[in-house]
PDB file of N, CA and C in Angstrom:
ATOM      1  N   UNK A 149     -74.651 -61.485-227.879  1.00 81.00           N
ATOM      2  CA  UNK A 149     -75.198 -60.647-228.924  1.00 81.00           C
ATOM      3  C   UNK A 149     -74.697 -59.225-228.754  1.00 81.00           C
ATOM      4  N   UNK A 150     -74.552 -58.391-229.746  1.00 86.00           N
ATOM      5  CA  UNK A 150     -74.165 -57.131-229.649  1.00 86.00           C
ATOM      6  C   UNK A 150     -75.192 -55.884-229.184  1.00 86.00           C
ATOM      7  N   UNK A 151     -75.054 -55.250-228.483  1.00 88.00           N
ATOM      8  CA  UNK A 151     -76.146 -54.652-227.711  1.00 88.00           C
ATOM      9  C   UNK A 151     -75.599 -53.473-227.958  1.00 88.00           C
ATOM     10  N   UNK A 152     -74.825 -52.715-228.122  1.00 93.00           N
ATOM     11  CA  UNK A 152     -74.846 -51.434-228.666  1.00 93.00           C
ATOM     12  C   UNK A 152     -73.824 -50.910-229.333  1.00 93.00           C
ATOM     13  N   UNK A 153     -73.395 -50.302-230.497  1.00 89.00           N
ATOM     14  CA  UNK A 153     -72.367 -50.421-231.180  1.00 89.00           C
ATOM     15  C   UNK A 153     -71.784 -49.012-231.046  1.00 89.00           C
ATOM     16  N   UNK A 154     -70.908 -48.480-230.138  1.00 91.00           N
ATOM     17  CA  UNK A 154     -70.192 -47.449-229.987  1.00 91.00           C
ATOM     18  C   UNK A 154     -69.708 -46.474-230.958  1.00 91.00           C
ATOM     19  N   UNK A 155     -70.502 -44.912-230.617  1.00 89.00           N
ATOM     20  CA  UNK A 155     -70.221 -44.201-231.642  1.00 89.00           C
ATOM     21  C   UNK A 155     -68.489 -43.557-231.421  1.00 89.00           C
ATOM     22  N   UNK A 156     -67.642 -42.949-232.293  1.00 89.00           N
ATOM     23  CA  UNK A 156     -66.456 -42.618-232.493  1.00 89.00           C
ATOM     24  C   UNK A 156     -65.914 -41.674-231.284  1.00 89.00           C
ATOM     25  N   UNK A 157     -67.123 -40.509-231.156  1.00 89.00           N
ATOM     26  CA  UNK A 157     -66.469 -39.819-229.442  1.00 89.00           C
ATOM     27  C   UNK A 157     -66.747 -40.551-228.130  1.00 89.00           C
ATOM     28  N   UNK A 158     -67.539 -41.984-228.763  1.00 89.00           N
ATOM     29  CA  UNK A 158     -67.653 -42.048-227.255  1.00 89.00           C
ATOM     30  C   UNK A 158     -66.291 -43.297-227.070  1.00 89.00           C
ATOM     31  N   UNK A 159     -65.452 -43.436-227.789  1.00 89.00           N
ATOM     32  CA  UNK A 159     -64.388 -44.224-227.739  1.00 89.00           C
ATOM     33  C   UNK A 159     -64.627 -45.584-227.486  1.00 89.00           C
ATOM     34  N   UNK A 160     -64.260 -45.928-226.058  1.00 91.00           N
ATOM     35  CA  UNK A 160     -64.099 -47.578-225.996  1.00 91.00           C
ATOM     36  C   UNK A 160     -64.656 -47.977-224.081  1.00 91.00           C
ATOM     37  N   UNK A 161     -64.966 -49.305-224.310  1.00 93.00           N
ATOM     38  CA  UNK A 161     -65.773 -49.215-223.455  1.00 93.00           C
ATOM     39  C   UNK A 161     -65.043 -49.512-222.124  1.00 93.00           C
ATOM     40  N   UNK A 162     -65.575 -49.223-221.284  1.00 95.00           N
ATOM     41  CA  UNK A 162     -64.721 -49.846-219.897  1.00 95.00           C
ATOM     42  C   UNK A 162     -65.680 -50.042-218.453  1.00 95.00           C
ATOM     43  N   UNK A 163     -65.630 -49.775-217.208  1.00 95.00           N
ATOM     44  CA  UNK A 163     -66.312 -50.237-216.380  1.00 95.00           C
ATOM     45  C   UNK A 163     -67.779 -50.166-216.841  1.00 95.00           C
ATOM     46  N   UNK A 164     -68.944 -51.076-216.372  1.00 95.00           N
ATOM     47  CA  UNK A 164     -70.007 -50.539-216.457  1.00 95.00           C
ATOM     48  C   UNK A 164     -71.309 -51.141-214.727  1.00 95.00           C
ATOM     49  N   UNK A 165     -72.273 -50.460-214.836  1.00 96.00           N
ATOM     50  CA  UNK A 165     -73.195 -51.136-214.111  1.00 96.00           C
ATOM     51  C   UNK A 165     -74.631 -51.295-214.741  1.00 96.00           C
ATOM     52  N   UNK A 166     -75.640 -51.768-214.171  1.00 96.00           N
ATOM     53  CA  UNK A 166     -76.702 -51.984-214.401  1.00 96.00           C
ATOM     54  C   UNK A 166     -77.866 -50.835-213.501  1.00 96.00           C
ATOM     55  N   UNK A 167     -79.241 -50.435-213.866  1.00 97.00           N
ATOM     56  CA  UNK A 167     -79.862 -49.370-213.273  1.00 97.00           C
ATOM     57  C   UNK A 167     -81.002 -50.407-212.535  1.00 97.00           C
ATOM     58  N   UNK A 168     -82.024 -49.520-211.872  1.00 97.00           N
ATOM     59  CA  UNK A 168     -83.264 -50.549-211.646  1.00 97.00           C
ATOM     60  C   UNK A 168     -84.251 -51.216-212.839  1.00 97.00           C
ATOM     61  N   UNK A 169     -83.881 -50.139-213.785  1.00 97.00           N
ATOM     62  CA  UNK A 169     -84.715 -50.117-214.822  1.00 97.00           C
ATOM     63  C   UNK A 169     -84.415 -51.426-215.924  1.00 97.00           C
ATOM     64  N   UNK A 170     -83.046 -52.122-215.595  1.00 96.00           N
ATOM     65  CA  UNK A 170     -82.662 -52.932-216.428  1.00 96.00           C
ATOM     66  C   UNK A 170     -81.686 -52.116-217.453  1.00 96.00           C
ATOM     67  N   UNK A 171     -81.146 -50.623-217.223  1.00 97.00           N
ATOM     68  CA  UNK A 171     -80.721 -49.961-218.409  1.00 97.00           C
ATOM     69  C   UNK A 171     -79.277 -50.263-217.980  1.00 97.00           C
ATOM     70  N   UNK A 172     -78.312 -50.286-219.346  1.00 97.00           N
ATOM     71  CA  UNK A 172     -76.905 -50.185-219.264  1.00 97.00           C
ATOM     72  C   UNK A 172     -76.728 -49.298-218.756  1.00 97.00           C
ATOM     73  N   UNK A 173     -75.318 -49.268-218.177  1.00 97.00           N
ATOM     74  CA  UNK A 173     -74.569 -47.627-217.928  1.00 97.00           C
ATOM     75  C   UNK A 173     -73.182 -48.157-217.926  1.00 97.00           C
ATOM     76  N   UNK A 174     -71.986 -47.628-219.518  1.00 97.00           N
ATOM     77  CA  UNK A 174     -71.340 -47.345-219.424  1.00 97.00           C
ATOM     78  C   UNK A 174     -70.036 -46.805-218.928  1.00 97.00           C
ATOM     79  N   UNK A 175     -69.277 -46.364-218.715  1.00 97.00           N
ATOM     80  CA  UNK A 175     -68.251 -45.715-218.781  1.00 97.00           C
ATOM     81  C   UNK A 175     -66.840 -46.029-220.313  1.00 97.00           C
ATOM     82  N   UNK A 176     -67.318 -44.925-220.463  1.00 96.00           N
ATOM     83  CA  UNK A 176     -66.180 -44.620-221.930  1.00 96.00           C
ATOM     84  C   UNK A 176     -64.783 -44.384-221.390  1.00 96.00           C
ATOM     85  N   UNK A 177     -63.670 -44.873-221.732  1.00 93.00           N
ATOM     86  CA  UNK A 177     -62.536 -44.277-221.403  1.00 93.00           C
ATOM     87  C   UNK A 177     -61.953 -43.615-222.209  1.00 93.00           C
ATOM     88  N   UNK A 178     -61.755 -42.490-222.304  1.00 91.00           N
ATOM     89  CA  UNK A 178     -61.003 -41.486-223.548  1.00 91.00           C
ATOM     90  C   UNK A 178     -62.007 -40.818-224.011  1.00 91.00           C
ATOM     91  N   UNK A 179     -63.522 -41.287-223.870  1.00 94.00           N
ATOM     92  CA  UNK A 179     -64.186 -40.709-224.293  1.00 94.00           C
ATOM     93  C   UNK A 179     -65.336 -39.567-223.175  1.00 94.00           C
ATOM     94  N   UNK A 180     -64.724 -39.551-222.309  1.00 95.00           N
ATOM     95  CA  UNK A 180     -64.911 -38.585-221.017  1.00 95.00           C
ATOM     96  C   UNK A 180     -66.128 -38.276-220.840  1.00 95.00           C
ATOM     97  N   UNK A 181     -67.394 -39.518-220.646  1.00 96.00           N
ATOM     98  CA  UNK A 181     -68.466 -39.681-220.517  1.00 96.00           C
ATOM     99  C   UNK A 181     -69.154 -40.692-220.087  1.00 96.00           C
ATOM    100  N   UNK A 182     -70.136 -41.040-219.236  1.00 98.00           N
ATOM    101  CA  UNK A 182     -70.633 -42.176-218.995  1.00 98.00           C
ATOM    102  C   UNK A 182     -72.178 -42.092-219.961  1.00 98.00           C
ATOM    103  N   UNK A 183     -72.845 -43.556-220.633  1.00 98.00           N
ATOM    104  CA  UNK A 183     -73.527 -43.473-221.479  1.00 98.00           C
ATOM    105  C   UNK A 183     -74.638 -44.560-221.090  1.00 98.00           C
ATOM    106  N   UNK A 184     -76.000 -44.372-221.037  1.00 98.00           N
ATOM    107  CA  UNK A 184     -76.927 -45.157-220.602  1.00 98.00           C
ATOM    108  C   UNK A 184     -77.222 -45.520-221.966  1.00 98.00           C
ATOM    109  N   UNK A 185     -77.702 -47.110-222.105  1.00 97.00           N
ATOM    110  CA  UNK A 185     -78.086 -47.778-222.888  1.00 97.00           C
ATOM    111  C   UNK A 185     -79.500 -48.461-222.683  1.00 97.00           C
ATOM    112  N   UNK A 186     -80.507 -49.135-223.167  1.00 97.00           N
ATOM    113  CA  UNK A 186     -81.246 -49.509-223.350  1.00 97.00           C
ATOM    114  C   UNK A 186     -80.760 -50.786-224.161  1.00 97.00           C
ATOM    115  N   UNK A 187     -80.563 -52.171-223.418  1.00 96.00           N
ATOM    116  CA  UNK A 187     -79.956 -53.095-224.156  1.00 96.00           C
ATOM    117  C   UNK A 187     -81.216 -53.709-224.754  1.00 96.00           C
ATOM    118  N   UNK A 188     -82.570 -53.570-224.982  1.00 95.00           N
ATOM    119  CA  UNK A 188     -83.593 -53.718-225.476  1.00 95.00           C
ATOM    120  C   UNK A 188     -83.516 -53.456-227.310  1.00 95.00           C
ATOM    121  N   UNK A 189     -83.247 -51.973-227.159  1.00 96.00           N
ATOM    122  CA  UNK A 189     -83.663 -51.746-228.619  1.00 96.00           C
ATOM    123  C   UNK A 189     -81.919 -51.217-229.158  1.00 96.00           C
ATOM    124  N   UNK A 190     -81.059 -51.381-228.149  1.00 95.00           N
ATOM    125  CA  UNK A 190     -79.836 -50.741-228.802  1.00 95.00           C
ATOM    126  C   UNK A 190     -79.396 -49.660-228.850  1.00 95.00           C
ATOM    127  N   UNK A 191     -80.039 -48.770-228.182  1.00 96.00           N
ATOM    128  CA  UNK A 191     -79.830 -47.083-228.425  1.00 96.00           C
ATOM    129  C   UNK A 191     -79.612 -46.755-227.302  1.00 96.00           C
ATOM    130  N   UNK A 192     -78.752 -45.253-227.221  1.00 96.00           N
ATOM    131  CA  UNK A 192     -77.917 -45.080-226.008  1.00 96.00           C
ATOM    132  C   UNK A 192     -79.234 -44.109-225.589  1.00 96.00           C
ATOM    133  N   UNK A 193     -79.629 -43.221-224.432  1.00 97.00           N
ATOM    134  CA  UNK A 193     -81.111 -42.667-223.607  1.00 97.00           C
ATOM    135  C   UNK A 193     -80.168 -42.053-223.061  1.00 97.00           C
ATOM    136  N   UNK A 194     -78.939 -41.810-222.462  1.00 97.00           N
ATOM    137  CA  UNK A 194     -78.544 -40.422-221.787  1.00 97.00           C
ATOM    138  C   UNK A 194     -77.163 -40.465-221.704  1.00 97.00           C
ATOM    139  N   UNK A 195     -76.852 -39.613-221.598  1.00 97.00           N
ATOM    140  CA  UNK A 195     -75.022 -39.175-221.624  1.00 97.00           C
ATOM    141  C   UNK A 195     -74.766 -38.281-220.963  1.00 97.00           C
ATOM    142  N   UNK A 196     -73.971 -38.620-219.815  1.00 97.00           N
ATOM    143  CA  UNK A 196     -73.308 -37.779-218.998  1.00 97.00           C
ATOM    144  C   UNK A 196     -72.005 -37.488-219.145  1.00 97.00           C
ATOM    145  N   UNK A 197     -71.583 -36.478-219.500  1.00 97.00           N
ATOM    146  CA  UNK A 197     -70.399 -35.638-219.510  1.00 97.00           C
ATOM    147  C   UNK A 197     -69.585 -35.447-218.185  1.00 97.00           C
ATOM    148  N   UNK A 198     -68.200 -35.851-218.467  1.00 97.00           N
ATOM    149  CA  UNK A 198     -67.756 -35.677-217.210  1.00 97.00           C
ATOM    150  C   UNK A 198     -66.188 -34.594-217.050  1.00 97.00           C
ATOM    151  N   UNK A 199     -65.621 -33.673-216.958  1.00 95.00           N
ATOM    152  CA  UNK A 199     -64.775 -33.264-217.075  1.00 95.00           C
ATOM    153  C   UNK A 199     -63.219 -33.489-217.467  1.00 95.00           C
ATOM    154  N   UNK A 200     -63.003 -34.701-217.485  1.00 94.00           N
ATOM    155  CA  UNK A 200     -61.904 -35.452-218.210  1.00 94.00           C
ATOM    156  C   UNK A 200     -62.051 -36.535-218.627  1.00 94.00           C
ATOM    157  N   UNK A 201     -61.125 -37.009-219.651  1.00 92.00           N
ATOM    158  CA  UNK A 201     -61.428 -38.330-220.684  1.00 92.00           C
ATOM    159  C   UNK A 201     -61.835 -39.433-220.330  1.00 92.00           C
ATOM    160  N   UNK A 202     -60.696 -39.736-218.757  1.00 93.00           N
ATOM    161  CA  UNK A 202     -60.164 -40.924-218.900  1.00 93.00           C
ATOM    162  C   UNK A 202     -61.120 -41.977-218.192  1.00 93.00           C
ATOM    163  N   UNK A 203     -62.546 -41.794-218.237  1.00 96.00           N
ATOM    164  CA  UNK A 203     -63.817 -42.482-217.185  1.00 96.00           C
ATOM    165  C   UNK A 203     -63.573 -44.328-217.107  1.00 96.00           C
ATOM    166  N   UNK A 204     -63.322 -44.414-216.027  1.00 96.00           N
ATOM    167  CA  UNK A 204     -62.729 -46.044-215.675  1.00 96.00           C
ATOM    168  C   UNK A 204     -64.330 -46.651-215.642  1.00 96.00           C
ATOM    169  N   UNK A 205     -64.949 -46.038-214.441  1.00 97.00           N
ATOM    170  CA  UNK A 205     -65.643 -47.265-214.019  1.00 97.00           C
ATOM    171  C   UNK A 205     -67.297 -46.109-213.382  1.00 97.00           C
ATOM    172  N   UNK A 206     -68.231 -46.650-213.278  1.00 97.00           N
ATOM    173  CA  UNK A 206     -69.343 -46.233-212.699  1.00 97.00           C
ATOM    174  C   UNK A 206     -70.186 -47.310-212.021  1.00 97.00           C
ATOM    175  N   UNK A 207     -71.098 -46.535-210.857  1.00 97.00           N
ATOM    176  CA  UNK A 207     -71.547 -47.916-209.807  1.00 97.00           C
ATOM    177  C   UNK A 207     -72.500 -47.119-209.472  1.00 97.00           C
ATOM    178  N   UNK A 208     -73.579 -47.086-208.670  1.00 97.00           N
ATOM    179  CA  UNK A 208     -74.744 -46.578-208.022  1.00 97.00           C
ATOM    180  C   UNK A 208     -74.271 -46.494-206.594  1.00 97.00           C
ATOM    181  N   UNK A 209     -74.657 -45.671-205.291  1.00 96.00           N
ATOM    182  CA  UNK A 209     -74.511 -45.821-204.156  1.00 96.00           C
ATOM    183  C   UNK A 209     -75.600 -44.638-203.445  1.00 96.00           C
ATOM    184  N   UNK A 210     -74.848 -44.530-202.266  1.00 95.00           N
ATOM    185  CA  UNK A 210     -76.138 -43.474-201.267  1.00 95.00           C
ATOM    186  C   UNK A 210     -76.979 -44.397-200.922  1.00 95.00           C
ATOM    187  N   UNK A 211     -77.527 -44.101-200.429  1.00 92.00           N
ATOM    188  CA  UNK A 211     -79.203 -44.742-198.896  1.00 92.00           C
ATOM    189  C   UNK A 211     -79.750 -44.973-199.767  1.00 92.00           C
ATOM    190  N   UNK A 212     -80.227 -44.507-201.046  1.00 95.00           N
ATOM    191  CA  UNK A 212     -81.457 -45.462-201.905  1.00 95.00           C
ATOM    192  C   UNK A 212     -80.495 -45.365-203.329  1.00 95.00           C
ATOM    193  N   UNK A 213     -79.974 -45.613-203.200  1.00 97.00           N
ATOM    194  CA  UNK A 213     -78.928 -45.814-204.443  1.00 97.00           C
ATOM    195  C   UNK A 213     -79.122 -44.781-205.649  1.00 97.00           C
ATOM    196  N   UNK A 214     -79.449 -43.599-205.461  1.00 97.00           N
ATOM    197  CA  UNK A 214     -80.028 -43.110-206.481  1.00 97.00           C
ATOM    198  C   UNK A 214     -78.656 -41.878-207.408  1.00 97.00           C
ATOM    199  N   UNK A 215     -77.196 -42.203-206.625  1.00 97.00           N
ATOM    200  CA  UNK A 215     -76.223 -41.146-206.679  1.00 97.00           C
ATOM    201  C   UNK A 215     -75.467 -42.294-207.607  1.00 97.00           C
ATOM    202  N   UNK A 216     -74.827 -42.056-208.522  1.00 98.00           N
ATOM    203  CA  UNK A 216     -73.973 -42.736-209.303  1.00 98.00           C
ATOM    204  C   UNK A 216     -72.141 -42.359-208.518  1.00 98.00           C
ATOM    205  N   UNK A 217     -71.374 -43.199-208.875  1.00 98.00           N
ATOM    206  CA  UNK A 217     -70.091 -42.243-208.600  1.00 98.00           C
ATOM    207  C   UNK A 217     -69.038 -43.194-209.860  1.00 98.00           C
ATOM    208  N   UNK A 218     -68.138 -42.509-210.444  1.00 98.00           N
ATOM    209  CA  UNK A 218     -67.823 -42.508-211.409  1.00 98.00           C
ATOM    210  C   UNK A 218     -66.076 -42.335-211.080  1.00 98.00           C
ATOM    211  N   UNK A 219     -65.606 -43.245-211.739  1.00 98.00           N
ATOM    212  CA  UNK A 219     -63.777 -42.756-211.440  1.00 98.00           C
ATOM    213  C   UNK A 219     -63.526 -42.660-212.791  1.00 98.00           C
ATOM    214  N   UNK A 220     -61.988 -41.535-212.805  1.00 96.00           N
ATOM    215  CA  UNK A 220     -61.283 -41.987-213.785  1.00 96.00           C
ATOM    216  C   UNK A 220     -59.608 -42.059-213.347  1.00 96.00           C
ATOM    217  N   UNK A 221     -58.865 -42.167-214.593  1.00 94.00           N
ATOM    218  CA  UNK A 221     -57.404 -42.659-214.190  1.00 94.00           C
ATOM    219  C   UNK A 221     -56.438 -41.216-214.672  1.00 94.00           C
ATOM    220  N   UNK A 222     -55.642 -40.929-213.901  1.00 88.00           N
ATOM    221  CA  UNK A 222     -54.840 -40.383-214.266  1.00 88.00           C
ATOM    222  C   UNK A 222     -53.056 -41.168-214.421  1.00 88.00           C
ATOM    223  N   UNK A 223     -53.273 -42.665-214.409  1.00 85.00           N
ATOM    224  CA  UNK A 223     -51.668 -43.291-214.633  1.00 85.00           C
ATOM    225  C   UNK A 223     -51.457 -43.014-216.189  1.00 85.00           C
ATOM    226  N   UNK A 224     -50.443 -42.645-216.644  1.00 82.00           N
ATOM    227  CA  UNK A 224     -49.748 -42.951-217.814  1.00 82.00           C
ATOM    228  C   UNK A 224     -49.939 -41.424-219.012  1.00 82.00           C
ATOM    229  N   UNK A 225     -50.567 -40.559-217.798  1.00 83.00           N
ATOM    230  CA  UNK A 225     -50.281 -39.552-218.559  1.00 83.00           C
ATOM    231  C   UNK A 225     -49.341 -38.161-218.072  1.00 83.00           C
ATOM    232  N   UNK A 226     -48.886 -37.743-219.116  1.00 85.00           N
ATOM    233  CA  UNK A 226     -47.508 -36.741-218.802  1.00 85.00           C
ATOM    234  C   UNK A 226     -47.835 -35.929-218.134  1.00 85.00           C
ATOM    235  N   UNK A 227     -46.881 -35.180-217.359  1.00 89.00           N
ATOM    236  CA  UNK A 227     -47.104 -33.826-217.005  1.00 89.00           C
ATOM    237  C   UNK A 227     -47.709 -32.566-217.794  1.00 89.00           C
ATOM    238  N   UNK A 228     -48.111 -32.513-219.044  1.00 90.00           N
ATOM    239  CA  UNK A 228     -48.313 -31.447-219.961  1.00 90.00           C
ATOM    240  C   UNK A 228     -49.848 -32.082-219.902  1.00 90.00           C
ATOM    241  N   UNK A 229     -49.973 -33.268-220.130  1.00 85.00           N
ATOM    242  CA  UNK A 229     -51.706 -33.849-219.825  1.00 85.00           C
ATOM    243  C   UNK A 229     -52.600 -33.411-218.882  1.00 85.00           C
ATOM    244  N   UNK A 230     -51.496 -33.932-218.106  1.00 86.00           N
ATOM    245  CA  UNK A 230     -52.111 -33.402-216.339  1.00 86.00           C
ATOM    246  C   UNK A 230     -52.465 -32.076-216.697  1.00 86.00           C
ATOM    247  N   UNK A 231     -51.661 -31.197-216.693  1.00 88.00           N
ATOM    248  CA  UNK A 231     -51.804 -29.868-216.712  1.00 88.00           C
ATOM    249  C   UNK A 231     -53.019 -29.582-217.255  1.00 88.00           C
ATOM    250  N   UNK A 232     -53.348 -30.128-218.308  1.00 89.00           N
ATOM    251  CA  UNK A 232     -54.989 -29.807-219.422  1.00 89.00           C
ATOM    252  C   UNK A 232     -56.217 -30.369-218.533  1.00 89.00           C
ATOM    253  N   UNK A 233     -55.684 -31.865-217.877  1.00 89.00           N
ATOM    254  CA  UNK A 233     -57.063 -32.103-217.485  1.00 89.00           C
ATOM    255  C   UNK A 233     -56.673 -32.621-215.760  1.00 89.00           C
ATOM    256  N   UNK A 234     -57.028 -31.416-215.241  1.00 89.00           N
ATOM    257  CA  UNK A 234     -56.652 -30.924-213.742  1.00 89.00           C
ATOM    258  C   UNK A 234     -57.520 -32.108-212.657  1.00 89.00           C
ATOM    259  N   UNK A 235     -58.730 -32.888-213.650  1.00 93.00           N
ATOM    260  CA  UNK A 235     -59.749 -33.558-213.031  1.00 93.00           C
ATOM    261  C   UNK A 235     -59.084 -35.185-212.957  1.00 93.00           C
ATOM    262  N   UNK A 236     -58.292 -35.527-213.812  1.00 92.00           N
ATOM    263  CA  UNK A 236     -57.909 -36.654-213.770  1.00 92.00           C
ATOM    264  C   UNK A 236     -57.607 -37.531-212.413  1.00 92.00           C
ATOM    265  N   UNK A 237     -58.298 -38.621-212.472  1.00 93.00           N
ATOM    266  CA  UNK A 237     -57.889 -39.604-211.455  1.00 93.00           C
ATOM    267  C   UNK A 237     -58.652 -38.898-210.183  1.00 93.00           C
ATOM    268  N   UNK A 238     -59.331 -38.393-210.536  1.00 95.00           N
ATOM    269  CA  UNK A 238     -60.751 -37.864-209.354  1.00 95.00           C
ATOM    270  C   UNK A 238     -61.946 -38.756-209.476  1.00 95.00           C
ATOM    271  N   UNK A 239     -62.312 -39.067-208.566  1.00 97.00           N
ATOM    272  CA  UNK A 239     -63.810 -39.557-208.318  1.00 97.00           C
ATOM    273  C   UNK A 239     -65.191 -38.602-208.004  1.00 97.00           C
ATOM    274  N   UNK A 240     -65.662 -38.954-209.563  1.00 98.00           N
ATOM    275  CA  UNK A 240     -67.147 -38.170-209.281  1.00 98.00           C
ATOM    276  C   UNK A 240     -68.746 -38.341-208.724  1.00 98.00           C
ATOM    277  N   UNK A 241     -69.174 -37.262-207.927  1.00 98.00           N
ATOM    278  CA  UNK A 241     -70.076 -38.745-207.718  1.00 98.00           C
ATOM    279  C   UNK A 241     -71.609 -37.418-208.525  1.00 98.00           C
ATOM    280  N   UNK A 242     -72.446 -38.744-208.994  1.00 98.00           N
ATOM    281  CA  UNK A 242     -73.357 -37.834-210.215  1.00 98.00           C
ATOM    282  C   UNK A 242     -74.985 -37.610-209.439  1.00 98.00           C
ATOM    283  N   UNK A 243     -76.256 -36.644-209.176  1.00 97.00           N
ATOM    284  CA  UNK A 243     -76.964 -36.756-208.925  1.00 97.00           C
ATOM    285  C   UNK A 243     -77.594 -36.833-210.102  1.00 97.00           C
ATOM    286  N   UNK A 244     -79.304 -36.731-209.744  1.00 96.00           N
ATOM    287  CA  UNK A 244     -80.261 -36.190-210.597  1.00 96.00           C
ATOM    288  C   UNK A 244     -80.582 -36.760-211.752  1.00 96.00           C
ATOM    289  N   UNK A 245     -80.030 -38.227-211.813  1.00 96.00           N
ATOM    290  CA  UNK A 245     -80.301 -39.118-213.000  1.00 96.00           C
ATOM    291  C   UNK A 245     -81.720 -39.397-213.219  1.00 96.00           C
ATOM    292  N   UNK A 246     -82.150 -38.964-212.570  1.00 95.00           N
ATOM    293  CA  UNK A 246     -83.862 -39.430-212.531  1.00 95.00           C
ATOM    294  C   UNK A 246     -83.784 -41.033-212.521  1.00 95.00           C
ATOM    295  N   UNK A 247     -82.917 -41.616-212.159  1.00 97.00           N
ATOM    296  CA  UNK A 247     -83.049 -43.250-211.941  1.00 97.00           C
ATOM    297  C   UNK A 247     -82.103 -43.503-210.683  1.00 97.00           C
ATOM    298  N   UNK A 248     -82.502 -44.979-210.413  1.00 97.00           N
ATOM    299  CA  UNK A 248     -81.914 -45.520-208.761  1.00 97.00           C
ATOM    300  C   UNK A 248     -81.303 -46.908-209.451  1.00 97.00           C
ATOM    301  N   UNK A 249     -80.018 -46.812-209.075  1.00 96.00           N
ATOM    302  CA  UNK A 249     -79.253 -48.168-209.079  1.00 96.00           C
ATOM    303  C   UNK A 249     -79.963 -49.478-208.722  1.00 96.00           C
ATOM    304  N   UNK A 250     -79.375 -50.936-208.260  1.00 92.00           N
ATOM    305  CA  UNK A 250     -79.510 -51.788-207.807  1.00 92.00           C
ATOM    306  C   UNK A 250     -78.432 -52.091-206.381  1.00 92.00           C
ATOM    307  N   UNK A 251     -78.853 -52.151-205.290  1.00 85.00           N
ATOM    308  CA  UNK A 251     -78.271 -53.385-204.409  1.00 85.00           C
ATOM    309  C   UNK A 251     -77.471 -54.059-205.281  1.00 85.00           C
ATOM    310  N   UNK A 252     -76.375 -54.144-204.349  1.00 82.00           N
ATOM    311  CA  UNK A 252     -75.407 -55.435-205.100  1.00 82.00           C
ATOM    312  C   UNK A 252     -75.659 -56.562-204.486  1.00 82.00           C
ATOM    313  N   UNK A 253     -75.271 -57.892-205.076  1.00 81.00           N
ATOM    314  CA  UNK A 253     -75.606 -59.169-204.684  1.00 81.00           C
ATOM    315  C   UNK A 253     -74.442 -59.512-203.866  1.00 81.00           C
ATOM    316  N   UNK A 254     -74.814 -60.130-202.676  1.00 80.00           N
ATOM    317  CA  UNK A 254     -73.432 -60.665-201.990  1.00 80.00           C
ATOM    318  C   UNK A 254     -73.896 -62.243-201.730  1.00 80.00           C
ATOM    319  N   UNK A 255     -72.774 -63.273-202.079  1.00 81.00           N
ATOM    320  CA  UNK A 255     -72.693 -64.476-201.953  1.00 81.00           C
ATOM    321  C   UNK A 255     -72.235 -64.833-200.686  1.00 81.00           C
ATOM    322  N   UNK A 256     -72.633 -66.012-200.512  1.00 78.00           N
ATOM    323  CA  UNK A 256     -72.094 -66.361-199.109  1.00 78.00           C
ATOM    324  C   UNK A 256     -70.242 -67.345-199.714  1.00 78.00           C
ATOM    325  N   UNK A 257     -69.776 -67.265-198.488  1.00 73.00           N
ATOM    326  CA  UNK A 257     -68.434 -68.324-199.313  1.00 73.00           C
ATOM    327  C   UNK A 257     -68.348 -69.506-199.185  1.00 73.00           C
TER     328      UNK A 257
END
């Protein structure tokens, strides 16, 4: 089923994780933001801005998981790109979400 239908700046979708709360969390690529969802009623609840476009992927971590960290890519863009967005292909890591990730599940093999 379709759970949230992406507005125009926030571009296209790419890595995402899950919160404790059961809430989406995004990462936009091009659209240089990570975006919490509420796959309940469909509507996005918070948007974090991040200093360049290109946001790959977001995950929860730290001792009680409560720090997000966030990558993006800097392959495939020019030297004149680079130059504009100095942040590219840096890893961010986010406090103060007022929410705590999940533990990841590990399988046995």
């Amino acid at each position: 089923r379709l759970v949230y239908h992406l507005e125009k700046e926030e571009q296209m979708p790419d890595g995402m994780c899950i919160d404790a709360e059961g809430k989406l969390w995004v990462a936009c690529i091009d659209g240089g933001r990570v975006i919490r969802i509420d796959p309940e009623t469909g509507k996005r609840i918070q948007t974090v801005r991040l200093p360049t476009p290109r946001i790959t992927s977001c995950c929860f971590g730290g001792k009680d998981y409560s720090e997000m960290y966030v990558t993006s890519a800097y392959d495939g863009l020019d030297e004149a790109t680079l130059a504009k967005e100095p942040h590219a292909g840096e890893i961010f890591k986010i406090t103060g979400l007022g929410v705590k990730g999940i533990p990841q599940n590990f399988y046995a093999a």
